């Protein structure tokens, strides 16, 4: 009798654990923003957390009008590789890149009034891109639909520039692109489980303060600002004597740009190393090697490529058949080039405006050690050349060498930056720290 009571008690004690294990667990990831590097990291991180929590299903709660194609392709690839079922709940929009992500999921549910489709590739102003981009998108849509057993022709129609396809929930159900119409994530879970017990875990509850900070810093607008800080800071620092605020600005910009991407598994070590090598090559070209040659060009290419590749998941460059596809990197390269151009023009304008003001003293070192103020050993004899005309001895960018009328050669720099070719005539406007500062006549 005692043995029976003990056995029965053991069964009763194990029932809660058994019931808990029988619950179907859904891991919900809410995407209510543009598809970009931030949302890419949100999904990939969410998939990892879903595996760690041993969830049975992942539910993507979608309400997006689309976004960057390279980020959407990375999310699509991550979903296709994921080992557990992924459900798309369209709540309310899954347009463009959102449609591609939805089709990559194992099942799709839509809310009343929702829509899916309109996957034509457009630029940031809304203009339809060239046909090669549309062809790339059509290929991805077809391949994704085929991978999930859906009609590839319907997916391709969503990219049709002449008559782009968007579907309501009823239309999507009719053609097999929607498993059902639900009004909430709980209705979706109830349909999937057939009315059995379930629990929904929200990714927001698992996010730490570091996760939220990384998501914030990966915002495309902030990433563009960080790029401008890097390039603009380096540009101003090269053209001003001493080490000051521009270099600090460039370092802070590089940390804010690369650190979140590296922690979020978007940037890799080789990209950061390539960026550092690029800076070294540019510095060597400016301060060591005369003229402008392969060293400086290689450095510029290395910096641009490192900044661009840090914006994408490198896995998306390689197809399943092993071929390399560089099209996903086109948009990041354009962003880097535009940000660099804006940074350089802004830096030139800033230097010209602030150089003759007291504010410039807080940006870069501009202190003169004069004998009249008690300094010794600072007279170089260069002061006598102020006002004289000199000839450029080596190309100046903006530093280089000049030759005086009597044949002497001195270190010099263009006071307001710029470029001067060998043989040009310049006027010496000041002599500071053993260097002549000149300007074009």
XYZ file of C-alpha atoms in Angstrom:
441
model
C 0.000 0.000 0.000
C 2.784 2.389 0.924
C 4.533 1.618 -2.360
C 1.344 2.397 -4.303
C 0.889 5.693 -2.447
C 4.523 6.654 -3.141
C 4.169 5.766 -6.830
C 0.897 7.720 -7.144
C 2.462 10.740 -5.381
C 5.415 10.693 -7.768
C 3.038 10.765 -10.725
C 1.132 13.727 -9.272
C 4.362 15.641 -8.625
C 5.533 15.088 -12.211
C 2.291 16.314 -13.788
C 3.116 20.071 -13.640
C 6.444 19.500 -15.345
C 4.815 17.261 -17.936
C 2.102 19.836 -18.640
C 4.671 22.610 -18.848
C 6.709 20.640 -21.381
C 3.596 19.981 -23.448
C 2.988 23.705 -23.983
C 3.807 24.935 -27.474
C 6.209 27.871 -27.252
C 6.082 30.720 -29.799
C 8.917 33.241 -29.905
C 7.558 36.561 -31.239
C 9.799 39.089 -33.010
C 8.095 42.392 -33.791
C 9.306 44.256 -36.927
C 7.543 47.613 -37.192
C 10.323 49.589 -38.863
C 12.089 49.909 -42.197
C 14.144 46.893 -43.200
C 17.729 47.986 -42.597
C 20.847 46.958 -40.729
C 19.084 47.482 -37.418
C 16.135 45.220 -38.252
C 18.531 42.684 -39.778
C 20.361 42.403 -36.495
C 17.028 42.294 -34.642
C 15.867 39.227 -36.593
C 19.163 37.333 -36.576
C 19.573 37.951 -32.846
C 15.945 36.953 -32.275
C 16.429 33.661 -34.107
C 19.421 32.893 -31.888
C 17.417 33.710 -28.753
C 14.540 31.542 -29.979
C 16.882 28.556 -30.273
C 18.345 29.270 -26.842
C 14.856 29.354 -25.297
C 13.933 26.084 -27.067
C 10.891 27.655 -28.759
C 8.798 25.477 -31.054
C 7.956 28.291 -33.482
C 9.255 31.743 -34.346
C 6.598 34.319 -35.168
C 7.613 37.412 -37.160
C 5.042 40.107 -36.404
C 5.428 42.278 -39.535
C 4.302 45.821 -40.229
C 6.777 47.331 -42.672
C 6.760 49.117 -46.009
C 10.134 47.624 -46.938
C 13.641 48.997 -46.946
C 17.163 48.030 -47.967
C 17.416 45.057 -50.299
C 20.713 43.818 -48.865
C 19.273 43.724 -45.326
C 16.128 41.954 -46.558
C 18.246 39.348 -48.356
C 20.219 38.695 -45.162
C 16.999 38.210 -43.174
C 15.586 35.969 -45.911
C 18.730 33.815 -45.879
C 18.681 33.549 -42.082
C 15.051 32.385 -42.134
C 15.689 29.812 -44.877
C 18.613 28.400 -42.882
C 16.696 28.348 -39.586
C 16.039 24.823 -38.343
C 12.592 25.453 -36.801
C 9.317 26.673 -38.367
C 8.992 30.422 -38.864
C 5.550 32.043 -39.122
C 4.913 35.444 -40.699
C 2.014 37.403 -39.202
C 1.339 40.360 -41.530
C 0.087 43.033 -39.162
C -0.654 45.255 -41.256
C 1.858 45.709 -44.103
C 4.406 43.441 -45.737
C 5.436 45.518 -48.726
C 8.560 45.249 -50.865
C 11.322 43.803 -48.653
C 8.632 42.814 -46.146
C 6.991 40.641 -48.809
C 10.291 38.879 -49.524
C 10.748 38.143 -45.817
C 7.164 36.852 -45.503
C 7.524 34.475 -48.451
C 10.688 33.043 -46.865
C 8.650 31.927 -43.834
C 7.067 28.480 -43.565
C 3.553 29.881 -43.202
C 1.863 33.256 -43.553
C -1.113 34.645 -41.642
C -2.620 38.050 -42.328
C -4.759 40.493 -40.387
C -7.984 41.880 -41.829
C -7.099 44.961 -43.889
C -3.470 43.904 -44.329
C -1.654 43.627 -47.656
C 1.389 41.855 -49.060
C 3.358 42.520 -52.256
C 4.626 45.591 -54.163
C 8.228 44.363 -54.240
C 9.514 46.573 -57.055
C 13.010 47.897 -56.310
C 13.095 51.692 -55.939
C 15.695 54.209 -54.804
C 15.435 56.530 -51.809
C 13.355 59.039 -53.798
C 10.830 56.388 -54.858
C 12.007 56.127 -58.475
C 12.056 52.656 -60.045
C 15.603 51.306 -60.329
C 17.198 49.908 -63.487
C 16.107 46.517 -64.812
C 19.220 44.719 -63.525
C 18.058 45.432 -59.951
C 14.522 44.294 -60.813
C 15.954 41.105 -62.325
C 17.903 40.426 -59.146
C 14.768 40.939 -57.033
C 12.643 38.759 -59.328
C 15.185 35.971 -59.054
C 15.182 36.156 -55.248
C 11.383 36.196 -55.087
C 11.091 33.147 -57.371
C 13.799 31.193 -55.554
C 12.274 31.969 -52.154
C 8.772 30.960 -53.267
C 10.080 27.701 -54.739
C 11.958 26.922 -51.522
C 8.667 27.137 -49.586
C 6.473 25.390 -52.135
C 4.639 28.502 -53.315
C 3.851 29.569 -56.872
C 6.989 31.418 -58.112
C 5.044 33.272 -60.814
C 2.925 35.054 -58.206
C 6.056 36.064 -56.285
C 7.604 37.363 -59.494
C 4.450 39.389 -60.239
C 5.061 41.367 -57.054
C 8.126 42.899 -58.751
C 6.410 43.721 -62.059
C 7.194 47.360 -62.814
C 4.235 47.670 -65.217
C 1.514 46.070 -63.084
C 2.897 45.359 -59.637
C 0.945 42.832 -57.547
C -0.320 43.448 -54.020
C -2.768 41.074 -52.338
C -5.408 41.363 -49.636
C -5.757 38.544 -47.083
C -8.643 36.947 -49.014
C -6.714 37.083 -52.303
C -3.579 35.677 -50.651
C -5.564 32.776 -49.160
C -7.093 31.998 -52.571
C -3.680 31.591 -54.261
C -2.000 29.764 -51.382
C 0.088 32.674 -50.110
C -1.725 32.881 -46.787
C -2.734 30.059 -44.422
C -5.428 32.074 -42.667
C -6.818 35.424 -41.527
C -6.176 36.262 -37.863
C -6.630 39.426 -35.828
C -3.826 38.915 -33.314
C -0.749 36.842 -32.627
C -2.835 34.798 -30.164
C -5.272 33.778 -32.905
C -2.308 32.742 -35.050
C -0.898 30.601 -32.243
C -4.325 29.045 -31.598
C -4.715 28.080 -35.281
C -1.213 26.619 -35.483
C -1.673 24.510 -32.318
C -5.222 23.469 -33.178
C -6.569 24.946 -29.959
C -4.023 23.317 -27.661
C -2.278 25.245 -24.924
C 0.543 27.571 -25.920
C 2.658 30.408 -24.599
C 4.056 33.413 -26.514
C 7.444 34.805 -25.519
C 8.257 38.309 -26.739
C 11.782 39.143 -27.808
C 11.467 42.589 -26.193
C 11.430 40.881 -22.795
C 14.774 39.186 -23.533
C 16.595 42.285 -24.785
C 19.266 43.712 -22.485
C 20.286 47.369 -22.357
C 23.263 46.467 -24.579
C 20.957 44.921 -27.192
C 18.820 48.069 -27.230
C 21.900 50.312 -27.481
C 23.263 48.306 -30.427
C 19.888 48.481 -32.175
C 19.886 52.257 -31.709
C 23.437 52.745 -33.007
C 22.752 50.615 -36.103
C 20.202 53.150 -37.337
C 21.182 54.035 -40.958
C 21.050 57.772 -40.272
C 23.423 57.428 -37.315
C 25.711 55.160 -39.337
C 25.968 57.854 -42.025
C 26.796 60.453 -39.355
C 29.497 58.193 -37.915
C 31.023 57.795 -41.400
C 31.065 61.572 -41.804
C 32.764 61.891 -38.405
C 35.454 59.413 -39.480
C 36.228 60.868 -42.882
C 35.694 64.520 -41.945
C 37.808 64.182 -38.797
C 40.696 62.575 -40.679
C 40.459 65.178 -43.452
C 40.625 68.156 -41.038
C 43.339 66.555 -38.903
C 45.618 66.063 -41.921
C 45.240 69.705 -42.915
C 45.851 71.246 -39.501
C 48.992 71.148 -37.329
C 49.008 69.335 -34.011
C 46.647 66.685 -32.692
C 43.276 67.941 -31.557
C 39.520 67.533 -31.728
C 39.334 66.299 -35.376
C 41.373 63.180 -34.591
C 39.292 62.515 -31.462
C 36.129 62.937 -33.551
C 37.400 60.423 -36.131
C 38.296 57.871 -33.442
C 34.922 58.218 -31.710
C 33.162 57.919 -35.079
C 35.103 54.732 -35.920
C 34.265 53.181 -32.551
C 30.568 54.024 -32.867
C 30.506 52.722 -36.442
C 32.394 49.444 -36.117
C 31.715 48.389 -32.488
C 27.908 47.843 -32.770
C 28.301 46.067 -36.117
C 31.082 43.845 -34.742
C 29.184 42.972 -31.561
C 26.062 42.355 -33.643
C 28.031 39.908 -35.873
C 27.614 42.147 -38.930
C 31.195 43.441 -39.206
C 34.102 41.016 -39.162
C 37.676 41.382 -37.948
C 39.122 41.587 -41.464
C 36.942 44.610 -42.242
C 38.251 46.505 -39.209
C 41.820 45.475 -40.068
C 41.314 46.622 -43.674
C 40.115 50.007 -42.389
C 43.256 50.415 -40.242
C 45.520 49.372 -43.123
C 43.781 51.915 -45.356
C 44.472 54.708 -42.868
C 48.138 53.703 -42.653
C 48.467 53.737 -46.443
C 46.874 57.184 -46.705
C 49.129 58.557 -43.946
C 52.217 57.098 -45.673
C 51.199 58.688 -48.975
C 50.747 62.113 -47.393
C 53.673 62.302 -45.004
C 56.299 59.944 -46.434
C 55.983 59.369 -50.171
C 56.183 62.265 -52.650
C 53.534 62.616 -55.333
C 50.241 60.734 -55.403
C 50.391 57.116 -56.418
C 49.271 53.596 -55.759
C 49.774 53.811 -51.994
C 47.257 56.628 -51.523
C 44.760 55.172 -54.000
C 44.983 51.765 -52.311
C 44.397 53.368 -48.919
C 41.279 55.196 -50.100
C 39.888 52.015 -51.679
C 40.616 50.033 -48.498
C 38.789 52.546 -46.278
C 35.753 52.755 -48.579
C 35.506 48.962 -48.983
C 35.841 48.337 -45.234
C 33.106 50.853 -44.400
C 30.800 49.394 -47.060
C 31.309 45.728 -46.187
C 30.778 46.469 -42.491
C 27.177 47.417 -43.389
C 26.224 43.978 -44.751
C 26.254 40.356 -43.733
C 29.028 38.831 -45.831
C 27.172 35.515 -46.051
C 24.663 37.071 -48.445
C 27.439 37.621 -51.014
C 27.717 33.893 -51.616
C 24.942 31.823 -53.153
C 24.286 28.222 -52.278
C 26.085 27.124 -55.448
C 29.265 28.890 -54.294
C 29.120 31.818 -56.740
C 29.953 35.345 -55.602
C 27.372 38.114 -56.017
C 28.503 41.690 -55.327
C 25.147 43.330 -56.051
C 24.133 43.518 -52.348
C 27.159 45.755 -51.701
C 26.229 48.379 -54.326
C 23.909 50.344 -52.052
C 26.332 50.395 -49.065
C 29.107 51.586 -51.396
C 26.881 54.424 -52.614
C 26.084 55.424 -49.023
C 29.784 55.461 -48.104
C 30.741 57.551 -51.146
C 27.944 60.074 -50.564
C 28.759 60.336 -46.850
C 32.467 60.766 -47.625
C 31.759 63.511 -50.158
C 29.501 65.338 -47.715
C 32.109 64.996 -44.954
C 34.950 66.364 -47.099
C 32.965 69.339 -48.402
C 31.713 70.039 -44.893
C 35.238 69.826 -43.454
C 36.627 72.227 -46.069
C 33.846 74.706 -45.364
C 34.364 74.393 -41.608
C 38.123 74.934 -41.791
C 37.744 77.992 -44.002
C 35.130 79.506 -41.702
C 36.837 78.798 -38.402
C 40.561 79.112 -39.159
C 40.774 82.830 -38.470
C 38.550 82.693 -35.377
C 39.294 81.850 -31.761
C 37.063 78.780 -32.067
C 39.723 77.081 -34.217
C 42.051 76.944 -31.202
C 39.631 74.434 -29.642
C 39.686 72.228 -32.742
C 43.402 72.046 -33.574
C 46.734 73.175 -32.176
C 47.715 76.659 -33.350
C 50.096 77.949 -30.734
C 53.198 79.905 -31.723
C 56.294 79.814 -29.480
C 57.769 83.282 -29.882
C 61.062 84.528 -28.474
C 59.297 87.693 -27.345
C 57.199 85.554 -24.995
C 60.204 83.963 -23.313
C 60.679 80.850 -25.460
C 64.248 80.033 -26.491
C 65.632 78.037 -29.392
C 62.590 78.686 -31.543
C 63.988 81.185 -34.040
C 64.302 79.362 -37.338
C 64.902 82.265 -39.703
C 61.810 81.312 -41.672
C 59.992 84.471 -40.600
C 62.044 86.446 -43.100
C 60.408 84.506 -45.924
C 56.878 85.673 -45.061
C 55.503 87.587 -48.033
C 57.983 86.040 -50.479
C 57.060 83.933 -53.461
C 58.222 80.304 -53.591
C 58.030 77.502 -56.152
C 56.439 74.146 -55.377
C 59.222 71.549 -55.332
C 57.014 68.473 -54.732
C 53.266 68.112 -55.159
C 51.464 69.472 -52.083
C 48.339 67.716 -50.709
C 48.409 70.007 -48.724
C 51.899 69.292 -47.346
C 55.083 69.088 -49.379
C 58.265 71.027 -50.145
C 58.884 74.431 -51.699
C 61.996 76.097 -53.127
C 62.909 79.727 -52.515
C 64.367 82.122 -55.081
C 67.887 81.395 -53.834
C 67.438 77.614 -54.221
C 66.785 76.619 -50.610
C 64.172 73.916 -49.993
C 61.798 73.973 -47.002
C 58.887 71.951 -45.617
C 55.633 73.726 -46.375
C 51.862 73.312 -46.400
C 48.881 75.065 -47.945
C 47.321 77.078 -45.145
C 43.731 76.442 -46.167
C 44.230 72.968 -47.613
C 43.921 71.951 -51.213
C 46.433 70.849 -53.826
C 49.386 72.447 -55.593
C 51.377 70.867 -58.417
C 55.145 70.882 -58.806
C 56.230 74.134 -60.443
C 53.311 76.245 -59.178
C 54.088 79.587 -57.584
C 52.871 80.238 -54.027
C 53.073 83.073 -51.533
C 54.369 82.495 -47.999
C 51.808 83.869 -45.509
C 53.235 82.580 -42.223
C 56.000 80.507 -40.663
C 55.101 78.310 -37.712
C 56.796 75.374 -35.993
C 59.573 75.110 -38.579
C 57.205 75.022 -41.547
C 56.147 77.563 -44.140
C 52.429 78.083 -44.724
C 51.526 79.220 -48.195
C 48.558 80.104 -50.319
C 47.916 80.296 -54.035
C 48.571 83.612 -55.680
